[in-house]
Amino acid sequence: MSASPLFGDLLLKLGIVTPVQVQEALALQALTGQRVGEALISLGYVTREQIQDALGEALGLHHDKGPSQPALGELLVGLKYVTLAQLEEALARQRRDGRKLGEILVELGHCTYKQIYEALGLQNRIAGRQENPRPFIDGRRRVVVVDDSPLACAFVQEGLVALGYEVLCFQDPFEGLEGMSRLQPAIVLSDLEMPGLDGVELCRRLKEGPTRGLPVIILTANDREAERVRGLRAGADDYVNKSASMDELAARIESVVRRTGETERMRKLFARYTSAAVVDEILKSADAVVLTGEKREVTVLFADIRNFTGLAESLPPEQVVGVLNQVLGRLSDAVLTCGGTLDKFLGDGLMAVFGAPVARTDDALRALQCAKMMMDAMTDLRVEAEAEWAANGREGHPLVLELGVGINSGVVVAGNIGSTVRSEYTCIGDAVNVAARLCALAGPGEILVGERTRELVDANETAFEDLPPVRLKGKQQPVPLFRAL
């Protein structure tokens, strides 16, 4: 591409750019060393195909390019949407401020956006650029476009609808933001520069709210690195220049939606075992999370239902499973609420880990809070069972289910344990064994805690009762023991 300003004059002569746009390109050239044509492309004012055509014109290379594209103004006059005098007025203003011709014509009241939209569609069909609609086997993807320019919205909408998408447009970014949860689109395309709420801020708000899993592509004519970095830090999934073809935009949409779908599958997989907050941390800093095996200090919690064997003997099997699922469901909710990882179910109990795969400074306190939530849940279940028992007119009282909990902290090996056929993420080590032994020692409604957990928890947060040290299987010395109050 030529680096000479004369090339800009050629583009002006061909009606591809305005004087203001050429001046911007020359200013950018002085800063970056780009050629004029490359600067115009990076600013989003022309496509590479237009530059190549202009070079061919300058060199006298008139190869067969198919039908030529008539100017938008000529089409509007031919369709009798504007007069020659109105077109000249708009062109004169465009030469002064460099804005889009269609927007100026509408602003002057010479035509409507619908008429501009129709002329653009005709322009594409004459140029032979109208793509055939793509069939979607599993239905159309819903795309939301947020752009304060009605003309830009209409252009993107027409192109994507022709490619098989369902497209909804918002010119007010605040209105678009409010409608996301209701519309549940597959992806959002947002203009970068908008009054009141720009594309970066819109993206940030989407990523911090209940729509955090919604992918966002920012459409921009500003391809400066600083703007891209700002948008990516706000959570944008991709950047697409407004000069890109509809085929490229569709390819970017499919790539981002596919990536997001894989992330959501990972989110749902992890969400079965740990809290949403931990899942977010895993997905945000996957490189910092080691799943293949590492030594780390964690707090381990074991909970076991007392009297369950007697209940199982007195009820039909299907009812036993129902009660067990109800109880374990409440206990699991406590683990996830406190930010723990549900390691495994153990018959009529469970094992939970606080500190793996994501560690926090208050893991021990979270484990204690979880145990107390479990005890409260068991109380609620007993009250519900007695109310149901009385409602059915039964005499006496239902069999009372109690819970014993053991908690211990220490260094373990955390990682995927198992074979190539089946493995699970778990923790192994002496700290785990001690927690299991403390759970076995715990009486109904009792939370027994190891010495290291007691050290990690601020005495102001939780009260403890010192108990006589106990001898545990596999330990040569008696183990200090505490009861959480």
CSV table of C-alpha atoms in Angstrom, one decimal:
chain,number,residue,atom,x,y,z
A,1,MET,CA,0.0,0.0,0.0
A,2,SER,CA,1.3,3.5,-0.8
A,3,ALA,CA,2.5,5.7,2.0
A,4,SER,CA,2.0,8.8,0.0
A,5,PRO,CA,-0.7,11.4,0.7
A,6,LEU,CA,-1.5,11.2,-3.0
A,7,PHE,CA,-3.1,7.8,-2.3
A,8,GLY,CA,-5.5,9.5,0.1
A,9,ASP,CA,-6.3,11.9,-2.7
A,10,LEU,CA,-7.2,8.9,-5.0
A,11,LEU,CA,-9.5,7.5,-2.3
A,12,LEU,CA,-11.2,10.9,-2.0
A,13,LYS,CA,-11.6,11.0,-5.8
A,14,LEU,CA,-13.2,7.6,-5.8
A,15,GLY,CA,-15.6,8.7,-3.0
A,16,ILE,CA,-14.4,6.0,-0.6
A,17,VAL,CA,-13.4,8.3,2.2
A,18,THR,CA,-13.9,11.9,3.4
A,19,PRO,CA,-11.3,14.6,3.8
A,20,VAL,CA,-11.6,14.4,7.6
A,21,GLN,CA,-11.0,10.6,7.5
A,22,VAL,CA,-7.9,11.1,5.4
A,23,GLN,CA,-6.6,13.6,7.9
A,24,GLU,CA,-7.1,11.2,10.8
A,25,ALA,CA,-5.3,8.5,8.9
A,26,LEU,CA,-2.3,10.8,8.2
A,27,ALA,CA,-2.2,11.8,11.8
A,28,LEU,CA,-2.2,8.1,12.8
A,29,GLN,CA,0.5,7.4,10.2
A,30,ALA,CA,2.7,10.0,11.9
A,31,LEU,CA,2.3,8.2,15.2
A,32,THR,CA,2.6,4.6,14.1
A,33,GLY,CA,4.4,4.6,10.9
A,34,GLN,CA,1.6,2.8,9.2
A,35,ARG,CA,0.8,3.4,5.5
A,36,VAL,CA,-2.2,5.6,4.7
A,37,GLY,CA,-4.3,2.6,3.6
A,38,GLU,CA,-3.4,0.5,6.6
A,39,ALA,CA,-4.3,3.5,8.9
A,40,LEU,CA,-7.7,3.9,7.2
A,41,ILE,CA,-8.3,0.1,7.7
A,42,SER,CA,-7.3,0.3,11.4
A,43,LEU,CA,-9.6,3.3,11.9
A,44,GLY,CA,-12.5,1.3,10.4
A,45,TYR,CA,-13.1,3.7,7.5
A,46,VAL,CA,-12.4,1.3,4.7
A,47,THR,CA,-12.0,-2.4,4.0
A,48,ARG,CA,-8.9,-4.1,2.6
A,49,GLU,CA,-10.9,-5.0,-0.5
A,50,GLN,CA,-11.7,-1.3,-1.1
A,51,ILE,CA,-8.0,-0.4,-0.7
A,52,GLN,CA,-7.0,-3.1,-3.2
A,53,ASP,CA,-9.6,-1.9,-5.6
A,54,ALA,CA,-8.3,1.6,-5.3
A,55,LEU,CA,-4.7,0.4,-6.0
A,56,GLY,CA,-5.9,-1.4,-9.0
A,57,GLU,CA,-7.6,1.7,-10.2
A,58,ALA,CA,-4.4,3.7,-9.7
A,59,LEU,CA,-2.3,1.2,-11.6
A,60,GLY,CA,-4.8,0.7,-14.4
A,61,LEU,CA,-5.5,-2.9,-13.4
A,62,HIS,CA,-9.2,-3.2,-14.3
A,63,HIS,CA,-9.8,-6.9,-13.6
A,64,ASP,CA,-13.3,-8.3,-13.7
A,65,LYS,CA,-14.7,-7.7,-10.2
A,66,GLY,CA,-18.4,-8.4,-11.0
A,67,PRO,CA,-21.1,-5.8,-10.5
A,68,SER,CA,-19.9,-2.4,-9.2
A,69,GLN,CA,-21.4,-0.9,-6.1
A,70,PRO,CA,-23.3,2.3,-6.6
A,71,ALA,CA,-22.9,5.1,-4.1
A,72,LEU,CA,-25.5,5.3,-1.3
A,73,GLY,CA,-26.4,8.8,-2.3
A,74,GLU,CA,-27.1,7.9,-5.9
A,75,LEU,CA,-29.4,5.1,-4.7
A,76,LEU,CA,-31.3,7.4,-2.5
A,77,VAL,CA,-31.8,9.8,-5.3
A,78,GLY,CA,-32.8,7.0,-7.7
A,79,LEU,CA,-35.3,5.7,-5.2
A,80,LYS,CA,-36.7,9.3,-4.9
A,81,TYR,CA,-36.1,9.3,-1.2
A,82,VAL,CA,-34.0,12.5,-1.4
A,83,THR,CA,-33.4,15.2,-4.0
A,84,LEU,CA,-30.1,16.2,-5.6
A,85,ALA,CA,-30.1,19.4,-3.6
A,86,GLN,CA,-30.7,17.5,-0.4
A,87,LEU,CA,-27.9,15.1,-1.2
A,88,GLU,CA,-25.5,18.0,-2.0
A,89,GLU,CA,-26.4,19.6,1.3
A,90,ALA,CA,-25.6,16.3,3.2
A,91,LEU,CA,-22.4,15.7,1.3
A,92,ALA,CA,-21.2,19.2,2.1
A,93,ARG,CA,-21.8,18.6,5.8
A,94,GLN,CA,-20.1,15.2,5.6
A,95,ARG,CA,-17.0,16.8,4.1
A,96,ARG,CA,-16.9,19.1,7.2
A,97,ASP,CA,-17.3,16.6,10.0
A,98,GLY,CA,-16.6,13.2,8.4
A,99,ARG,CA,-19.8,11.5,9.7
A,100,LYS,CA,-21.8,8.8,7.9
A,101,LEU,CA,-23.9,10.1,5.0
A,102,GLY,CA,-27.0,8.2,6.1
A,103,GLU,CA,-27.0,9.6,9.6
A,104,ILE,CA,-26.6,13.2,8.3
A,105,LEU,CA,-29.5,12.8,5.9
A,106,VAL,CA,-31.8,11.5,8.7
A,107,GLU,CA,-30.6,14.3,11.0
A,108,LEU,CA,-31.5,16.9,8.3
A,109,GLY,CA,-34.9,15.3,8.0
A,110,HIS,CA,-34.5,14.5,4.3
A,111,CYS,CA,-35.2,10.7,4.7
A,112,THR,CA,-35.8,8.0,7.4
A,113,TYR,CA,-33.6,5.3,8.7
A,114,LYS,CA,-35.9,2.8,7.1
A,115,GLN,CA,-35.2,4.3,3.7
A,116,ILE,CA,-31.5,4.3,4.4
A,117,TYR,CA,-31.8,0.7,5.5
A,118,GLU,CA,-33.6,-0.2,2.2
A,119,ALA,CA,-31.0,1.6,0.1
A,120,LEU,CA,-28.1,-0.3,1.9
A,121,GLY,CA,-29.8,-3.6,1.2
A,122,LEU,CA,-30.2,-2.7,-2.4
A,123,GLN,CA,-26.6,-1.6,-2.6
A,124,ASN,CA,-25.4,-5.0,-1.3
A,125,ARG,CA,-27.6,-6.9,-3.7
A,126,ILE,CA,-26.4,-4.9,-6.7
A,127,ALA,CA,-22.8,-5.5,-5.6
A,128,GLY,CA,-23.5,-9.3,-5.4
A,129,ARG,CA,-22.6,-9.4,-1.7
A,130,GLN,CA,-25.9,-10.6,-0.3
A,131,GLU,CA,-25.1,-13.9,1.4
A,132,ASN,CA,-27.5,-16.9,1.3
A,133,PRO,CA,-29.1,-17.5,4.7
A,134,ARG,CA,-27.5,-20.3,6.7
A,135,PRO,CA,-29.8,-22.9,8.1
A,136,PHE,CA,-29.6,-23.7,11.8
A,137,ILE,CA,-30.4,-27.2,12.6
A,138,ASP,CA,-31.2,-26.6,16.3
A,139,GLY,CA,-32.9,-23.2,15.9
A,140,ARG,CA,-31.6,-19.7,15.6
A,141,ARG,CA,-29.2,-18.1,18.0
A,142,ARG,CA,-30.5,-15.0,19.6
A,143,VAL,CA,-28.1,-12.0,19.3
A,144,VAL,CA,-28.6,-8.7,21.1
A,145,VAL,CA,-27.0,-5.7,19.4
A,146,VAL,CA,-26.4,-2.5,21.5
A,147,ASP,CA,-25.4,0.5,19.5
A,148,ASP,CA,-26.6,4.1,19.8
A,149,SER,CA,-26.6,4.4,15.9
A,150,PRO,CA,-29.9,3.2,14.4
A,151,LEU,CA,-28.1,2.8,11.1
A,152,ALA,CA,-25.4,0.6,12.6
A,153,CYS,CA,-28.0,-1.5,14.3
A,154,ALA,CA,-29.9,-1.9,11.1
A,155,PHE,CA,-26.8,-2.9,9.1
A,156,VAL,CA,-25.7,-5.5,11.6
A,157,GLN,CA,-29.3,-6.8,12.0
A,158,GLU,CA,-29.8,-7.3,8.3
A,159,GLY,CA,-26.5,-9.1,7.8
A,160,LEU,CA,-26.9,-11.4,10.8
A,161,VAL,CA,-30.6,-12.2,10.0
A,162,ALA,CA,-29.5,-13.2,6.5
A,163,LEU,CA,-27.1,-15.6,8.1
A,164,GLY,CA,-29.8,-17.3,10.2
A,165,TYR,CA,-29.6,-15.4,13.5
A,166,GLU,CA,-32.4,-13.8,15.5
A,167,VAL,CA,-31.3,-10.3,16.2
A,168,LEU,CA,-32.7,-7.8,18.8
A,169,CYS,CA,-31.4,-4.2,18.8
A,170,PHE,CA,-31.1,-1.6,21.6
A,171,GLN,CA,-30.0,2.0,20.9
A,172,ASP,CA,-30.2,2.8,24.6
A,173,PRO,CA,-27.5,0.8,26.5
A,174,PHE,CA,-29.3,1.1,29.8
A,175,GLU,CA,-32.4,-0.3,28.3
A,176,GLY,CA,-30.4,-3.1,26.7
A,177,LEU,CA,-28.7,-3.9,30.1
A,178,GLU,CA,-32.1,-4.1,31.8
A,179,GLY,CA,-33.5,-6.5,29.2
A,180,MET,CA,-30.6,-9.1,29.2
A,181,SER,CA,-32.0,-11.4,31.9
A,182,ARG,CA,-35.4,-11.4,30.3
A,183,LEU,CA,-34.2,-12.0,26.7
A,184,GLN,CA,-31.5,-14.5,27.6
A,185,PRO,CA,-29.5,-14.1,24.3
A,186,ALA,CA,-26.7,-16.4,23.2
A,187,ILE,CA,-24.4,-13.4,22.8
A,188,VAL,CA,-24.2,-9.6,23.0
A,189,LEU,CA,-22.6,-7.3,20.4
A,190,SER,CA,-21.9,-3.9,21.8
A,191,ASP,CA,-20.6,-0.7,20.2
A,192,LEU,CA,-17.5,0.6,22.0
A,193,GLU,CA,-18.3,4.3,22.1
A,194,MET,CA,-21.8,5.2,23.3
A,195,PRO,CA,-23.1,8.2,25.3
A,196,GLY,CA,-23.8,7.6,29.0
A,197,LEU,CA,-22.7,3.9,29.1
A,198,ASP,CA,-19.9,2.8,26.7
A,199,GLY,CA,-19.3,-0.7,25.6
A,200,VAL,CA,-16.6,-1.4,28.2
A,201,GLU,CA,-18.8,-0.3,31.1
A,202,LEU,CA,-21.7,-2.3,29.7
A,203,CYS,CA,-19.5,-5.4,29.5
A,204,ARG,CA,-18.3,-4.9,33.0
A,205,ARG,CA,-21.8,-4.6,34.4
A,206,LEU,CA,-23.0,-7.7,32.5
A,207,LYS,CA,-20.0,-9.8,33.8
A,208,GLU,CA,-20.5,-8.7,37.4
A,209,GLY,CA,-24.2,-9.4,37.6
A,210,PRO,CA,-26.4,-12.5,37.2
A,211,THR,CA,-25.6,-12.5,33.5
A,212,ARG,CA,-21.9,-13.0,34.1
A,213,GLY,CA,-21.8,-16.1,31.9
A,214,LEU,CA,-23.2,-14.1,28.9
A,215,PRO,CA,-20.5,-13.7,26.2
A,216,VAL,CA,-19.9,-10.2,24.9
A,217,ILE,CA,-18.2,-9.0,21.6
A,218,ILE,CA,-17.3,-5.4,21.3
A,219,LEU,CA,-17.7,-3.8,17.9
A,220,THR,CA,-15.4,-0.9,17.2
A,221,ALA,CA,-13.8,1.2,14.6
A,222,ASN,CA,-11.1,2.1,17.2
A,223,ASP,CA,-8.6,-0.7,17.1
A,224,ARG,CA,-6.0,0.9,19.4
A,225,GLU,CA,-4.4,-1.6,21.8
A,226,ALA,CA,-5.2,0.4,24.9
A,227,GLU,CA,-8.9,0.2,24.1
A,228,ARG,CA,-8.7,-3.5,23.4
A,229,VAL,CA,-6.9,-4.1,26.7
A,230,ARG,CA,-9.5,-2.0,28.6
A,231,GLY,CA,-12.3,-4.0,27.2
A,232,LEU,CA,-10.7,-7.4,27.8
A,233,ARG,CA,-10.0,-6.5,31.4
A,234,ALA,CA,-13.7,-5.7,31.7
A,235,GLY,CA,-14.5,-9.2,30.6
A,236,ALA,CA,-15.1,-8.8,26.8
A,237,ASP,CA,-14.8,-12.2,25.0
A,238,ASP,CA,-13.6,-10.7,21.7
A,239,TYR,CA,-13.1,-7.5,19.7
A,240,VAL,CA,-14.4,-7.2,16.1
A,241,ASN,CA,-13.7,-4.2,13.8
A,242,LYS,CA,-16.7,-2.7,12.3
A,243,SER,CA,-15.2,-3.1,8.9
A,244,ALA,CA,-15.2,-6.9,9.2
A,245,SER,CA,-17.4,-8.9,6.9
A,246,MET,CA,-20.6,-10.5,8.1
A,247,ASP,CA,-19.0,-13.9,7.6
A,248,GLU,CA,-16.1,-13.0,9.9
A,249,LEU,CA,-18.5,-11.6,12.5
A,250,ALA,CA,-20.6,-14.8,12.3
A,251,ALA,CA,-17.4,-16.9,12.7
A,252,ARG,CA,-16.4,-14.9,15.7
A,253,ILE,CA,-19.8,-15.3,17.2
A,254,GLU,CA,-19.8,-19.1,16.8
A,255,SER,CA,-16.2,-19.3,18.2
A,256,VAL,CA,-17.1,-17.2,21.3
A,257,VAL,CA,-20.4,-19.1,21.9
A,258,ARG,CA,-18.6,-22.4,21.6
A,259,ARG,CA,-15.9,-21.3,24.1
A,260,THR,CA,-18.6,-20.0,26.5
A,261,GLY,CA,-20.5,-23.2,26.2
A,262,GLU,CA,-17.5,-25.2,27.3
A,263,THR,CA,-16.9,-22.8,30.2
A,264,GLU,CA,-20.5,-23.2,31.3
A,265,ARG,CA,-20.2,-27.0,31.2
A,266,MET,CA,-17.2,-26.7,33.4
A,267,ARG,CA,-19.1,-24.4,35.7
A,268,LYS,CA,-22.0,-26.9,36.0
A,269,LEU,CA,-19.6,-29.7,36.6
A,270,PHE,CA,-17.7,-27.9,39.4
A,271,ALA,CA,-20.9,-26.5,40.9
A,272,ARG,CA,-22.0,-30.0,41.8
A,273,TYR,CA,-19.0,-30.2,44.2
A,274,THR,CA,-18.3,-26.6,45.4
A,275,SER,CA,-19.8,-23.2,45.8
A,276,ALA,CA,-20.5,-20.7,42.9
A,277,ALA,CA,-17.9,-18.4,44.4
A,278,VAL,CA,-15.2,-21.1,44.3
A,279,VAL,CA,-16.2,-22.0,40.7
A,280,ASP,CA,-15.8,-18.4,39.6
A,281,GLU,CA,-12.3,-18.3,41.1
A,282,ILE,CA,-11.4,-21.6,39.4
A,283,LEU,CA,-12.6,-20.3,36.0
A,284,LYS,CA,-11.0,-16.8,36.4
A,285,SER,CA,-7.6,-18.2,37.5
A,286,ALA,CA,-7.5,-21.7,36.2
A,287,ASP,CA,-3.6,-21.6,36.0
A,288,ALA,CA,-3.4,-21.0,39.7
A,289,VAL,CA,-5.6,-24.0,40.5
A,290,VAL,CA,-3.7,-27.3,40.6
A,291,LEU,CA,-5.8,-30.5,40.2
A,292,THR,CA,-3.0,-33.0,39.5
A,293,GLY,CA,-1.7,-33.2,43.1
A,294,GLU,CA,0.0,-30.8,45.5
A,295,LYS,CA,0.6,-30.4,49.3
A,296,ARG,CA,-1.5,-27.7,50.9
A,297,GLU,CA,-3.1,-27.0,54.3
A,298,VAL,CA,-6.8,-27.5,54.4
A,299,THR,CA,-9.6,-28.0,56.9
A,300,VAL,CA,-11.5,-31.3,56.5
A,301,LEU,CA,-15.0,-31.8,57.8
A,302,PHE,CA,-16.7,-35.2,58.3
A,303,ALA,CA,-20.4,-35.4,59.1
A,304,ASP,CA,-22.3,-38.6,60.0
A,305,ILE,CA,-26.0,-39.2,60.6
A,306,ARG,CA,-26.7,-41.0,63.9
A,307,ASN,CA,-29.6,-43.5,64.3
A,308,PHE,CA,-29.9,-43.9,60.6
A,309,THR,CA,-29.6,-47.7,60.7
A,310,GLY,CA,-32.7,-47.9,63.0
A,311,LEU,CA,-34.6,-45.6,60.6
A,312,ALA,CA,-33.6,-47.8,57.6
A,313,GLU,CA,-35.0,-50.9,59.3
A,314,SER,CA,-38.3,-49.3,60.0
A,315,LEU,CA,-39.2,-47.8,56.6
A,316,PRO,CA,-39.6,-49.1,53.1
A,317,PRO,CA,-36.4,-48.8,50.9
A,318,GLU,CA,-37.8,-46.0,48.7
A,319,GLN,CA,-38.7,-43.9,51.7
A,320,VAL,CA,-35.3,-44.5,53.3
A,321,VAL,CA,-33.6,-43.2,50.1
A,322,GLY,CA,-36.0,-40.2,50.2
A,323,VAL,CA,-35.1,-39.3,53.8
A,324,LEU,CA,-31.4,-39.8,53.1
A,325,ASN,CA,-31.5,-37.5,50.1
A,326,GLN,CA,-33.4,-34.9,52.0
A,327,VAL,CA,-30.9,-34.9,54.9
A,328,LEU,CA,-27.8,-35.0,52.7
A,329,GLY,CA,-29.2,-32.3,50.5
A,330,ARG,CA,-29.4,-30.0,53.5
A,331,LEU,CA,-25.9,-30.9,54.6
A,332,SER,CA,-24.6,-30.3,51.1
A,333,ASP,CA,-26.3,-26.9,51.0
A,334,ALA,CA,-24.4,-25.9,54.1
A,335,VAL,CA,-21.0,-26.9,52.6
A,336,LEU,CA,-21.7,-25.0,49.4
A,337,THR,CA,-23.0,-21.9,51.2
A,338,CYS,CA,-19.8,-21.7,53.3
A,339,GLY,CA,-17.6,-22.0,50.2
A,340,GLY,CA,-16.4,-25.6,50.8
A,341,THR,CA,-15.8,-28.4,48.3
A,342,LEU,CA,-18.1,-31.5,48.6
A,343,ASP,CA,-15.5,-34.3,48.5
A,344,LYS,CA,-17.7,-37.3,48.7
A,345,PHE,CA,-20.8,-38.9,50.2
A,346,LEU,CA,-20.1,-41.8,52.6
A,347,GLY,CA,-23.3,-43.8,53.0
A,348,ASP,CA,-25.2,-41.8,55.6
A,349,GLY,CA,-22.6,-39.1,55.9
A,350,LEU,CA,-20.2,-36.9,53.8
A,351,MET,CA,-16.7,-35.4,53.6
A,352,ALA,CA,-16.1,-31.8,52.8
A,353,VAL,CA,-12.9,-29.9,52.3
A,354,PHE,CA,-12.2,-26.2,52.9
A,355,GLY,CA,-9.0,-24.9,51.2
A,356,ALA,CA,-8.9,-27.1,48.0
A,357,PRO,CA,-8.9,-26.5,45.1
A,358,VAL,CA,-9.1,-22.8,46.1
A,359,ALA,CA,-7.6,-21.7,49.4
A,360,ARG,CA,-8.9,-18.8,51.6
A,361,THR,CA,-7.5,-17.3,54.8
A,362,ASP,CA,-10.6,-18.2,56.8
A,363,ASP,CA,-11.1,-21.8,55.7
A,364,ALA,CA,-11.1,-23.2,59.2
A,365,LEU,CA,-13.8,-20.7,60.3
A,366,ARG,CA,-15.9,-21.5,57.2
A,367,ALA,CA,-15.7,-25.2,58.2
A,368,LEU,CA,-17.0,-24.4,61.7
A,369,GLN,CA,-19.8,-22.2,60.4
A,370,CYS,CA,-20.7,-25.0,58.0
A,371,ALA,CA,-20.9,-27.5,60.9
A,372,LYS,CA,-23.2,-25.2,62.9
A,373,MET,CA,-25.4,-24.7,59.8
A,374,MET,CA,-25.7,-28.5,59.5
A,375,MET,CA,-26.8,-28.7,63.1
A,376,ASP,CA,-29.4,-26.0,62.5
A,377,ALA,CA,-30.6,-27.9,59.4
A,378,MET,CA,-31.0,-31.1,61.4
A,379,THR,CA,-33.1,-29.2,64.0
A,380,ASP,CA,-35.3,-27.9,61.2
A,381,LEU,CA,-35.7,-31.3,59.7
A,382,ARG,CA,-36.8,-32.7,63.1
A,383,VAL,CA,-39.4,-30.0,63.6
A,384,GLU,CA,-40.7,-30.7,60.0
A,385,ALA,CA,-40.8,-34.5,60.7
A,386,GLU,CA,-42.8,-34.0,63.9
A,387,ALA,CA,-45.2,-31.7,62.3
A,388,GLU,CA,-45.8,-34.2,59.4
A,389,TRP,CA,-46.1,-37.0,62.0
A,390,ALA,CA,-48.8,-35.1,63.9
A,391,ALA,CA,-50.6,-34.0,60.7
A,392,ASN,CA,-51.0,-37.7,59.7
A,393,GLY,CA,-52.5,-38.5,63.1
A,394,ARG,CA,-49.8,-40.8,64.3
A,395,GLU,CA,-49.2,-41.4,67.9
A,396,GLY,CA,-45.8,-40.9,69.7
A,397,HIS,CA,-42.9,-39.3,67.9
A,398,PRO,CA,-40.9,-40.0,64.8
A,399,LEU,CA,-37.4,-41.5,65.1
A,400,VAL,CA,-35.0,-38.6,65.8
A,401,LEU,CA,-32.0,-38.3,63.5
A,402,GLU,CA,-28.9,-36.6,65.0
A,403,LEU,CA,-25.6,-35.5,63.5
A,404,GLY,CA,-22.0,-35.9,64.7
A,405,VAL,CA,-19.3,-33.7,63.1
A,406,GLY,CA,-15.5,-33.9,63.2
A,407,ILE,CA,-13.2,-31.1,61.9
A,408,ASN,CA,-9.4,-31.1,61.6
A,409,SER,CA,-6.9,-28.9,59.8
A,410,GLY,CA,-3.4,-29.9,58.5
A,411,VAL,CA,-1.3,-30.5,55.4
A,412,VAL,CA,-2.6,-33.0,52.9
A,413,VAL,CA,-2.0,-34.1,49.3
A,414,ALA,CA,-4.9,-32.7,47.2
A,415,GLY,CA,-5.5,-33.8,43.6
A,416,ASN,CA,-7.1,-36.3,41.2
A,417,ILE,CA,-6.8,-39.8,42.7
A,418,GLY,CA,-7.6,-42.9,40.8
A,419,SER,CA,-7.0,-44.6,37.5
A,420,THR,CA,-7.3,-43.5,33.9
A,421,VAL,CA,-10.8,-45.0,33.8
A,422,ARG,CA,-12.1,-43.3,36.9
A,423,SER,CA,-10.7,-40.7,39.2
A,424,GLU,CA,-11.9,-38.1,41.7
A,425,TYR,CA,-10.5,-34.9,43.2
A,426,THR,CA,-9.9,-35.6,46.9
A,427,CYS,CA,-7.5,-35.0,49.8
A,428,ILE,CA,-5.4,-37.7,51.5
A,429,GLY,CA,-3.2,-37.5,54.6
A,430,ASP,CA,-3.1,-37.7,58.4
A,431,ALA,CA,-5.2,-34.6,58.8
A,432,VAL,CA,-8.0,-36.3,56.9
A,433,ASN,CA,-7.7,-39.5,59.0
A,434,VAL,CA,-7.9,-37.5,62.3
A,435,ALA,CA,-11.0,-35.6,61.1
A,436,ALA,CA,-12.7,-39.0,60.3
A,437,ARG,CA,-11.8,-40.3,63.8
A,438,LEU,CA,-13.1,-37.2,65.5
A,439,CYS,CA,-16.4,-37.6,63.6
A,440,ALA,CA,-16.7,-41.2,64.8
A,441,LEU,CA,-16.1,-40.0,68.4
A,442,ALA,CA,-18.6,-37.1,68.2
A,443,GLY,CA,-21.9,-37.7,70.0
A,444,PRO,CA,-25.3,-36.7,68.7
A,445,GLY,CA,-25.4,-32.9,68.1
A,446,GLU,CA,-21.6,-32.6,68.9
A,447,ILE,CA,-18.9,-30.9,66.8
A,448,LEU,CA,-15.4,-32.1,67.8
A,449,VAL,CA,-12.4,-30.0,66.6
A,450,GLY,CA,-8.7,-30.8,66.3
A,451,GLU,CA,-5.9,-28.6,67.7
A,452,ARG,CA,-4.7,-27.0,64.4
A,453,THR,CA,-8.3,-25.9,63.6
A,454,ARG,CA,-8.6,-24.4,67.1
A,455,GLU,CA,-5.4,-22.4,66.4
A,456,LEU,CA,-6.6,-21.1,63.0
A,457,VAL,CA,-9.9,-19.9,64.3
A,458,ASP,CA,-10.0,-16.6,66.2
A,459,ALA,CA,-11.2,-17.1,69.7
A,460,ASN,CA,-13.5,-14.1,69.3
A,461,GLU,CA,-15.3,-15.8,66.5
A,462,THR,CA,-16.1,-19.2,68.1
A,463,ALA,CA,-16.0,-20.5,71.7
A,464,PHE,CA,-14.5,-23.9,72.5
A,465,GLU,CA,-14.5,-26.3,75.4
A,466,ASP,CA,-11.3,-28.1,76.2
A,467,LEU,CA,-11.7,-31.9,76.4
A,468,PRO,CA,-9.3,-34.5,77.6
A,469,PRO,CA,-6.8,-35.6,74.9
A,470,VAL,CA,-7.8,-38.9,73.2
A,471,ARG,CA,-5.9,-41.8,71.7
A,472,LEU,CA,-6.7,-42.3,68.0
A,473,LYS,CA,-6.0,-45.3,65.9
A,474,GLY,CA,-2.6,-44.8,64.1
A,475,LYS,CA,-1.4,-42.1,66.5
A,476,GLN,CA,1.2,-42.8,69.1
A,477,GLN,CA,0.5,-39.8,71.3
A,478,PRO,CA,-2.9,-38.6,72.6
A,479,VAL,CA,-4.5,-36.0,70.4
A,480,PRO,CA,-5.7,-32.7,71.9
A,481,LEU,CA,-9.5,-32.4,71.5
A,482,PHE,CA,-12.0,-29.5,71.6
A,483,ARG,CA,-15.7,-29.1,71.4
A,484,ALA,CA,-17.2,-26.2,69.5
A,485,LEU,CA,-19.9,-24.4,71.4
